CSV table of C-alpha atoms in Angstrom, one decimal:
chain,number,residue,atom,x,y,z
A,1,MET,CA,91.6,-79.2,-69.4
A,2,LEU,CA,88.9,-76.3,-69.4
A,3,THR,CA,89.7,-72.5,-70.6
A,4,LEU,CA,87.3,-70.4,-68.4
A,5,PRO,CA,86.0,-67.3,-70.7
A,6,GLU,CA,87.3,-64.0,-69.4
A,7,ASN,CA,84.4,-61.5,-67.7
A,8,HIS,CA,82.6,-58.5,-69.6
A,9,ARG,CA,81.7,-55.9,-67.7
A,10,HIS,CA,77.3,-55.6,-68.2
A,11,PRO,CA,76.4,-52.8,-70.4
A,12,VAL,CA,73.8,-51.6,-68.0
A,13,GLY,CA,76.9,-51.5,-65.4
A,14,GLN,CA,78.7,-49.3,-68.1
A,15,VAL,CA,76.0,-46.8,-68.5
A,16,ARG,CA,75.3,-46.3,-64.9
A,17,SER,CA,79.3,-45.4,-64.4
A,18,THR,CA,78.6,-42.4,-66.6
A,19,MET,CA,75.7,-41.5,-64.3
A,20,ARG,CA,76.4,-38.7,-61.2
A,21,ASP,CA,77.0,-40.1,-58.3
A,22,GLN,CA,73.9,-38.9,-56.2
A,23,ARG,CA,74.8,-40.5,-52.2
A,24,PRO,CA,76.2,-38.6,-49.8
A,25,ALA,CA,79.9,-38.0,-49.2
A,26,ALA,CA,80.3,-40.5,-46.4
A,27,SER,CA,78.8,-43.5,-48.3
A,28,ARG,CA,81.1,-42.5,-51.3
A,29,THR,CA,83.9,-42.6,-49.0
A,30,SER,CA,82.8,-46.0,-47.4
A,31,ALA,CA,82.3,-47.5,-50.7
A,32,ALA,CA,85.3,-47.2,-51.8
A,33,ALA,CA,87.5,-48.2,-48.9
A,34,ALA,CA,85.8,-51.1,-50.1
A,35,ALA,CA,86.1,-51.4,-53.4
A,36,PHE,CA,90.0,-50.6,-52.0
A,37,GLY,CA,90.1,-53.4,-49.7
A,38,ALA,CA,88.5,-56.0,-52.6
A,39,ALA,CA,90.9,-55.2,-55.2
A,40,VAL,CA,94.0,-55.6,-52.1
A,41,LEU,CA,92.5,-59.3,-51.2
A,42,ALA,CA,92.1,-59.6,-54.6
A,43,LEU,CA,95.3,-58.9,-55.7
A,44,GLY,CA,97.0,-61.0,-52.5
A,45,ALA,CA,94.6,-64.6,-53.8
A,46,VAL,CA,96.5,-63.3,-57.7
A,47,HIS,CA,100.1,-63.6,-55.7
A,48,ALA,CA,99.3,-66.6,-53.5
A,49,THR,CA,98.4,-68.2,-56.1
A,50,SER,CA,101.6,-67.6,-58.2
A,51,THR,CA,103.2,-68.0,-55.0
A,52,PHE,CA,101.9,-71.9,-54.5
A,53,ALA,CA,102.9,-72.2,-58.4
A,54,GLN,CA,106.5,-70.8,-58.1
A,55,SER,CA,107.3,-72.6,-55.0
A,56,TYR,CA,105.5,-75.8,-55.9
A,57,PRO,CA,106.3,-78.9,-54.7
A,58,VAL,CA,106.5,-78.2,-51.4
A,59,LYS,CA,105.8,-81.8,-50.4
A,60,PRO,CA,106.2,-85.2,-51.5
A,61,VAL,CA,104.5,-86.2,-54.4
A,62,ARG,CA,102.9,-89.8,-55.6
A,63,MET,CA,103.5,-91.4,-58.5
A,64,ILE,CA,100.3,-94.7,-59.0
A,65,VAL,CA,101.7,-97.5,-60.8
A,66,PRO,CA,98.2,-99.2,-61.8
A,67,TYR,CA,100.1,-102.3,-62.2
A,68,ALA,CA,101.7,-104.5,-60.2
A,69,PRO,CA,106.0,-103.9,-58.8
A,70,GLY,CA,108.3,-105.0,-61.2
A,71,GLY,CA,106.7,-104.9,-65.3
A,72,GLY,CA,107.5,-102.4,-67.7
A,73,VAL,CA,105.2,-99.9,-66.4
A,74,ASP,CA,106.5,-100.0,-62.4
A,75,ILE,CA,110.4,-100.1,-63.7
A,76,ILE,CA,110.0,-96.9,-66.0
A,77,ALA,CA,107.7,-95.4,-63.3
A,78,ARG,CA,110.6,-95.8,-60.4
A,79,ALA,CA,113.3,-94.8,-63.2
A,80,THR,CA,111.2,-91.3,-63.6
A,81,ALA,CA,110.6,-91.0,-60.0
A,82,GLN,CA,113.6,-90.9,-58.8
A,83,GLU,CA,115.2,-88.1,-61.8
A,84,LEU,CA,112.4,-85.9,-61.3
A,85,ALA,CA,113.0,-86.3,-57.8
A,86,LYS,CA,116.4,-85.1,-58.1
A,87,ARG,CA,114.8,-82.0,-60.2
A,88,VAL,CA,112.4,-80.7,-57.7
A,89,ASN,CA,113.8,-81.7,-54.8
A,90,GLN,CA,111.0,-83.2,-53.2
A,91,PRO,CA,110.4,-87.7,-52.9
A,92,VAL,CA,108.6,-88.8,-55.8
A,93,VAL,CA,107.1,-91.7,-53.6
A,94,VAL,CA,105.5,-94.9,-56.6
A,95,GLU,CA,102.9,-96.4,-56.0
A,96,ASN,CA,101.0,-99.5,-56.9
A,97,ARG,CA,97.4,-99.5,-57.1
A,98,THR,CA,96.3,-102.5,-59.0
A,99,GLY,CA,93.0,-103.8,-60.7
A,100,ALA,CA,90.8,-104.1,-63.3
A,101,GLY,CA,93.1,-103.5,-66.4
A,102,GLY,CA,94.6,-100.2,-64.6
A,103,ASN,CA,91.2,-98.7,-63.9
A,104,VAL,CA,91.7,-98.7,-60.5
A,105,GLY,CA,94.5,-97.1,-60.2
A,106,SER,CA,93.8,-94.7,-63.1
A,107,ASP,CA,90.7,-93.6,-61.4
A,108,ALA,CA,92.5,-92.8,-58.7
A,109,VAL,CA,94.5,-90.6,-60.5
A,110,ALA,CA,91.5,-89.1,-62.3
A,111,LYS,CA,89.8,-88.0,-59.0
A,112,ALA,CA,92.4,-86.8,-57.4
A,113,ALA,CA,93.0,-83.5,-56.3
A,114,PRO,CA,94.0,-81.6,-58.9
A,115,ASP,CA,96.8,-79.9,-57.1
A,116,GLY,CA,100.0,-81.9,-59.0
A,117,TYR,CA,100.8,-84.0,-56.2
A,118,THR,CA,99.0,-87.5,-57.4
A,119,LEU,CA,100.8,-88.2,-61.0
A,120,LEU,CA,99.7,-91.5,-62.7
A,121,MET,CA,102.4,-93.5,-65.2
A,122,ALA,CA,99.9,-94.4,-68.1
A,123,SER,CA,100.7,-96.3,-70.8
A,124,PRO,CA,98.6,-97.8,-73.9
A,125,ALA,CA,95.8,-99.8,-71.5
A,126,ASN,CA,94.6,-96.3,-71.1
A,127,THR,CA,94.1,-95.4,-74.5
A,128,ILE,CA,92.2,-99.8,-74.7
A,129,ASN,CA,90.1,-99.6,-71.8
A,130,SER,CA,87.4,-97.1,-72.9
A,131,SER,CA,86.7,-99.2,-75.9
A,132,LEU,CA,87.6,-102.4,-74.2
A,133,TYR,CA,85.0,-101.8,-70.7
A,134,ALA,CA,81.3,-101.4,-70.5
A,135,LYS,CA,81.2,-99.3,-67.6
A,136,MET,CA,84.4,-97.3,-66.9
A,137,PRO,CA,84.9,-95.7,-63.7
A,138,TYR,CA,86.4,-92.3,-65.7
A,139,ASP,CA,86.7,-91.1,-68.8
A,140,PRO,CA,89.8,-91.0,-69.8
A,141,LEU,CA,90.1,-88.1,-72.4
A,142,ARG,CA,88.1,-86.1,-69.7
A,143,ASP,CA,89.2,-87.2,-66.6
A,144,LEU,CA,93.0,-86.7,-67.3
A,145,ALA,CA,96.0,-84.5,-68.1
A,146,ALA,CA,98.4,-85.0,-70.0
A,147,ILE,CA,101.7,-83.8,-68.6
A,148,ALA,CA,104.6,-85.9,-70.6
A,149,LEU,CA,105.5,-88.6,-72.4
A,150,ILE,CA,108.3,-90.4,-71.3
A,151,ALA,CA,109.3,-93.4,-74.0
A,152,GLN,CA,108.0,-96.1,-76.1
A,153,VAL,CA,109.4,-99.6,-77.2
A,154,PRO,CA,108.2,-101.4,-80.3
A,155,ALA,CA,106.5,-104.8,-80.3
A,156,VAL,CA,108.7,-107.2,-82.1
A,157,LEU,CA,106.8,-110.2,-83.9
A,158,LEU,CA,108.3,-113.7,-83.0
A,159,ALA,CA,107.5,-117.1,-83.4
A,160,ASN,CA,108.6,-121.1,-82.5
A,161,ARG,CA,111.8,-122.0,-84.1
A,162,SER,CA,109.8,-124.9,-86.3
A,163,LEU,CA,107.7,-123.1,-88.1
A,164,PRO,CA,108.8,-123.0,-91.5
A,165,VAL,CA,108.7,-118.9,-91.6
A,166,GLN,CA,111.6,-116.7,-91.9
A,167,ASN,CA,110.2,-113.2,-92.7
A,168,VAL,CA,106.4,-112.0,-92.7
A,169,LYS,CA,105.8,-112.7,-96.4
A,170,GLN,CA,106.1,-116.5,-95.8
A,171,LEU,CA,103.8,-116.0,-92.5
A,172,VAL,CA,100.8,-115.0,-94.8
A,173,ALA,CA,101.9,-117.1,-97.5
A,174,LEU,CA,100.8,-120.2,-94.8
A,175,ALA,CA,98.3,-118.3,-93.0
A,176,LYS,CA,96.2,-118.3,-96.1
A,177,ALA,CA,97.2,-121.8,-96.9
A,178,ARG,CA,96.3,-123.1,-93.4
A,179,PRO,CA,93.2,-120.2,-92.4
A,180,GLY,CA,92.3,-121.2,-88.7
A,181,ALA,CA,95.3,-123.4,-87.8
A,182,LEU,CA,98.1,-120.8,-86.9
A,183,THR,CA,97.9,-119.8,-82.9
A,184,PHE,CA,99.1,-116.5,-81.6
A,185,GLY,CA,99.1,-115.9,-77.8
A,186,SER,CA,98.6,-113.0,-75.9
A,187,GLY,CA,99.1,-112.1,-72.2
A,188,GLY,CA,95.2,-111.7,-72.6
A,189,SER,CA,91.8,-110.2,-74.7
A,190,GLY,CA,92.6,-106.7,-75.1
A,191,THR,CA,95.9,-106.0,-73.9
A,192,THR,CA,98.0,-104.9,-77.2
A,193,GLU,CA,99.8,-108.1,-77.7
A,194,HIS,CA,96.0,-109.4,-78.6
A,195,LEU,CA,95.2,-106.1,-80.3
A,196,ALA,CA,98.4,-106.5,-82.5
A,197,GLY,CA,97.3,-110.2,-83.9
A,198,GLU,CA,94.1,-108.4,-84.4
A,199,MET,CA,95.4,-105.9,-86.3
A,200,PHE,CA,97.7,-108.1,-88.2
A,201,LYS,CA,94.8,-110.1,-89.1
A,202,ALA,CA,93.3,-107.6,-90.5
A,203,ALA,CA,96.1,-106.0,-92.5
A,204,ALA,CA,97.0,-109.3,-94.2
A,205,GLY,CA,93.6,-110.9,-94.3
A,206,VAL,CA,94.6,-113.4,-92.7
A,207,ASP,CA,92.8,-115.9,-89.8
A,208,MET,CA,94.9,-116.8,-86.9
A,209,LEU,CA,93.3,-118.1,-84.0
A,210,HIS,CA,93.3,-115.9,-80.7
A,211,VAL,CA,94.8,-118.2,-77.5
A,212,PRO,CA,94.9,-115.4,-73.9
A,213,TYR,CA,96.5,-116.5,-71.4
A,214,LYS,CA,97.0,-114.8,-67.8
A,215,GLY,CA,100.0,-113.1,-68.2
A,216,GLY,CA,102.4,-112.7,-71.0
A,217,ALA,CA,105.6,-114.7,-69.7
A,218,GLN,CA,104.0,-118.3,-69.8
A,219,VAL,CA,102.6,-117.0,-73.7
A,220,ILE,CA,106.4,-116.6,-74.4
A,221,THR,CA,107.3,-119.9,-72.8
A,222,ASP,CA,104.8,-121.6,-75.0
A,223,VAL,CA,105.9,-120.0,-78.1
A,224,ILE,CA,109.4,-121.8,-77.2
A,225,GLY,CA,107.9,-124.5,-76.8
A,226,GLY,CA,105.9,-124.6,-79.7
A,227,GLN,CA,102.6,-124.8,-77.7
A,228,ILE,CA,101.2,-121.8,-79.7
A,229,ALA,CA,103.3,-121.0,-82.8
A,230,LEU,CA,103.3,-117.3,-82.9
A,231,MET,CA,103.0,-114.0,-80.1
A,232,PHE,CA,103.2,-110.4,-80.9
A,233,VAL,CA,105.2,-108.6,-77.2
A,234,ASN,CA,107.0,-105.8,-76.6
A,235,MET,CA,111.3,-105.9,-76.9
A,236,VAL,CA,111.7,-104.9,-73.7
A,237,GLY,CA,109.9,-109.1,-73.0
A,238,ALA,CA,111.2,-110.3,-76.4
A,239,LEU,CA,114.9,-109.4,-76.7
A,240,PRO,CA,116.8,-111.8,-74.3
A,241,HIS,CA,114.9,-115.3,-76.3
A,242,VAL,CA,115.7,-113.8,-79.6
A,243,GLN,CA,119.2,-113.6,-78.9
A,244,GLY,CA,119.4,-116.7,-77.1
A,245,GLY,CA,117.9,-118.2,-80.0
A,246,ARG,CA,115.3,-119.8,-78.3
A,247,VAL,CA,112.5,-117.9,-80.9
A,248,LYS,CA,112.5,-116.4,-84.2
A,249,ALA,CA,111.8,-112.4,-83.9
A,250,LEU,CA,109.9,-111.7,-87.8
A,251,ALA,CA,109.1,-108.1,-87.3
A,252,VAL,CA,109.6,-105.5,-85.8
A,253,ALA,CA,106.7,-103.4,-85.9
A,254,GLY,CA,108.0,-99.8,-84.7
A,255,ALA,CA,108.1,-96.7,-87.3
A,256,VAL,CA,112.0,-97.4,-88.1
A,257,ARG,CA,114.4,-101.1,-87.3
A,258,SER,CA,115.3,-101.5,-83.5
A,259,PRO,CA,119.2,-100.9,-83.3
A,260,SER,CA,118.2,-103.5,-80.5
A,261,LEU,CA,117.5,-105.5,-83.8
A,262,PRO,CA,119.0,-104.1,-87.0
A,263,ASP,CA,118.8,-107.2,-88.8
A,264,VAL,CA,114.6,-107.5,-87.9
A,265,PRO,CA,113.0,-105.9,-90.6
A,266,THR,CA,109.5,-103.8,-89.6
A,267,VAL,CA,106.3,-105.0,-91.0
A,268,VAL,CA,105.8,-101.4,-92.6
A,269,GLU,CA,108.8,-102.4,-94.6
A,270,GLN,CA,107.9,-106.0,-95.4
A,271,GLY,CA,104.2,-104.7,-97.1
A,272,TYR,CA,102.4,-103.0,-94.6
A,273,ARG,CA,102.0,-99.9,-94.7
A,274,ASP,CA,101.5,-98.3,-90.9
A,275,PHE,CA,101.4,-100.7,-88.7
A,276,VAL,CA,103.5,-99.8,-85.9
A,277,VAL,CA,102.3,-100.9,-82.5
A,278,SER,CA,103.8,-99.8,-79.5
A,279,VAL,CA,104.8,-100.4,-75.9
A,280,TRP,CA,104.8,-96.9,-74.7
A,281,TRP,CA,104.5,-94.6,-70.7
A,282,GLY,CA,103.8,-91.3,-70.0
A,283,VAL,CA,103.0,-89.2,-67.2
A,284,MET,CA,99.3,-87.5,-66.5
A,285,GLY,CA,97.4,-86.2,-63.5
A,286,PRO,CA,94.0,-84.9,-62.9
A,287,SER,CA,92.2,-83.0,-65.9
A,288,LEU,CA,92.5,-80.0,-63.8
A,289,THR,CA,95.9,-79.7,-62.2
A,290,PRO,CA,96.8,-76.0,-63.5
A,291,ARG,CA,98.2,-75.1,-66.5
A,292,ASP,CA,101.6,-74.1,-64.7
A,293,ILE,CA,102.3,-77.1,-62.8
A,294,ILE,CA,101.7,-79.4,-66.0
A,295,ALA,CA,104.0,-77.2,-67.7
A,296,THR,CA,107.0,-77.6,-64.4
A,297,LEU,CA,106.7,-80.9,-64.3
A,298,ASN,CA,107.1,-81.2,-68.2
A,299,ARG,CA,109.9,-79.4,-68.1
A,300,GLU,CA,111.8,-81.3,-65.3
A,301,ILE,CA,110.9,-84.7,-66.4
A,302,VAL,CA,111.7,-83.7,-70.5
A,303,ALA,CA,115.4,-82.4,-68.9
A,304,SER,CA,115.4,-85.4,-67.1
A,305,LEU,CA,115.6,-88.1,-70.4
A,306,ALA,CA,118.3,-85.5,-71.4
A,307,THR,CA,120.5,-87.4,-68.7
A,308,GLN,CA,122.7,-90.5,-69.1
A,309,GLU,CA,121.4,-92.1,-66.4
A,310,MET,CA,117.6,-92.5,-67.5
A,311,LYS,CA,119.8,-92.4,-71.3
A,312,ASP,CA,121.3,-95.6,-70.0
A,313,ARG,CA,118.0,-97.2,-67.8
A,314,LEU,CA,115.9,-96.8,-71.2
A,315,GLN,CA,118.3,-98.8,-73.3
A,316,THR,CA,118.6,-101.9,-71.0
A,317,MET,CA,115.2,-101.4,-72.2
A,318,SER,CA,115.5,-100.8,-75.7
A,319,ALA,CA,113.2,-98.4,-75.4
A,320,GLN,CA,113.2,-94.8,-77.4
A,321,PRO,CA,113.1,-91.7,-75.1
A,322,ILE,CA,110.3,-89.1,-76.1
A,323,GLY,CA,109.6,-86.0,-74.8
A,324,GLY,CA,108.3,-83.6,-76.2
A,325,SER,CA,105.3,-80.7,-75.0
A,326,ALA,CA,102.3,-81.9,-73.0
A,327,GLU,CA,100.1,-80.3,-76.4
A,328,GLN,CA,101.9,-83.0,-77.9
A,329,PHE,CA,100.8,-86.0,-75.3
A,330,ALA,CA,97.7,-85.0,-75.2
A,331,ALA,CA,96.9,-85.4,-79.2
A,332,PHE,CA,98.8,-88.7,-79.1
A,333,PHE,CA,97.4,-89.7,-76.3
A,334,ALA,CA,93.5,-88.6,-78.1
A,335,SER,CA,95.3,-90.0,-81.9
A,336,GLU,CA,95.6,-93.5,-80.2
A,337,THR,CA,93.0,-93.8,-78.2
A,338,LYS,CA,90.7,-93.2,-82.0
A,339,ARG,CA,92.6,-95.5,-82.9
A,340,TRP,CA,92.5,-98.4,-80.4
A,341,ALA,CA,88.7,-98.5,-80.9
A,342,PRO,CA,87.4,-99.7,-84.3
A,343,ILE,CA,90.5,-102.8,-83.4
A,344,VAL,CA,88.8,-103.7,-80.1
A,345,LYS,CA,85.4,-103.4,-81.9
A,346,ALA,CA,86.4,-105.9,-85.0
A,347,SER,CA,88.5,-108.1,-82.3
A,348,GLY,CA,85.0,-109.3,-80.4
A,349,ALA,CA,87.1,-108.4,-77.2
A,350,ARG,CA,85.6,-107.3,-73.7
A,351,ALA,CA,86.5,-107.2,-70.6
A,352,ASP,CA,84.2,-106.1,-67.8
């Protein structure tokens, strides 16, 4: 957000203020009255702004989800909206606005009035799309303000049960012995599933064939059926299939092991430092949203993450609550945008 510099008096004005006022008394009285009136108006404006900020929100808040109902972003948004509404005593209405990989809904928020009444449930696409799309309708770093990071869930590397590997080391050995033969699927070019695979190829120095689908659900089905050998997918979609024995989990791509899969080592543990890929969710707003409104929303959202209800909801998705300050989320958002840019470029993925 922009911080405007304080106004400074002009030096000439300072010199003139020391000179004797030669105007008639009536003029000086009139000028004094005008100055007093202006001061009252200014104080009134400050008071009005302060009162507005203190009373926010005074009407329903809209939270835009840039994806269809039922997905992870939508589920997290509805849980967050429900808890936030309890805390601010106003309805928080979730609105799904789909299109262009999340750009349509995100652009609507970026161009909305910066008054705290239009929010966005953001996700990794908001840090990836600026590298993926040749033309963006908005600039995520410039046009969105970070408010609160809700939670994250790590990706997991799944393999068909018949694939003769049990861990990352064996997978890399097989991939090097059969360059280009192993396939990994994703829900589409430029998705986190795709880019995680590209990141793994670069880190391990292997050649695997990417097979894009229109959505992640069919990819898991084909990994189970053996049409595809591998895929990276977030824990939410993977866990039921791993627990049901339909696929093998070779590694978790989190910084630490997941409590949901405690026996599955991380990619980092298996020799690939800094290989961390997680799906995350966070609340953002238009870039010029007042700081006091951002502070109010951050405080209430972070407080909601500490409630047992919210903890239980996130646990069902194997998601870890994050919270923290708006500034920490902004720094994370910027670092993720920077991190994904060279990976998107190396992958050759484009979406227009």
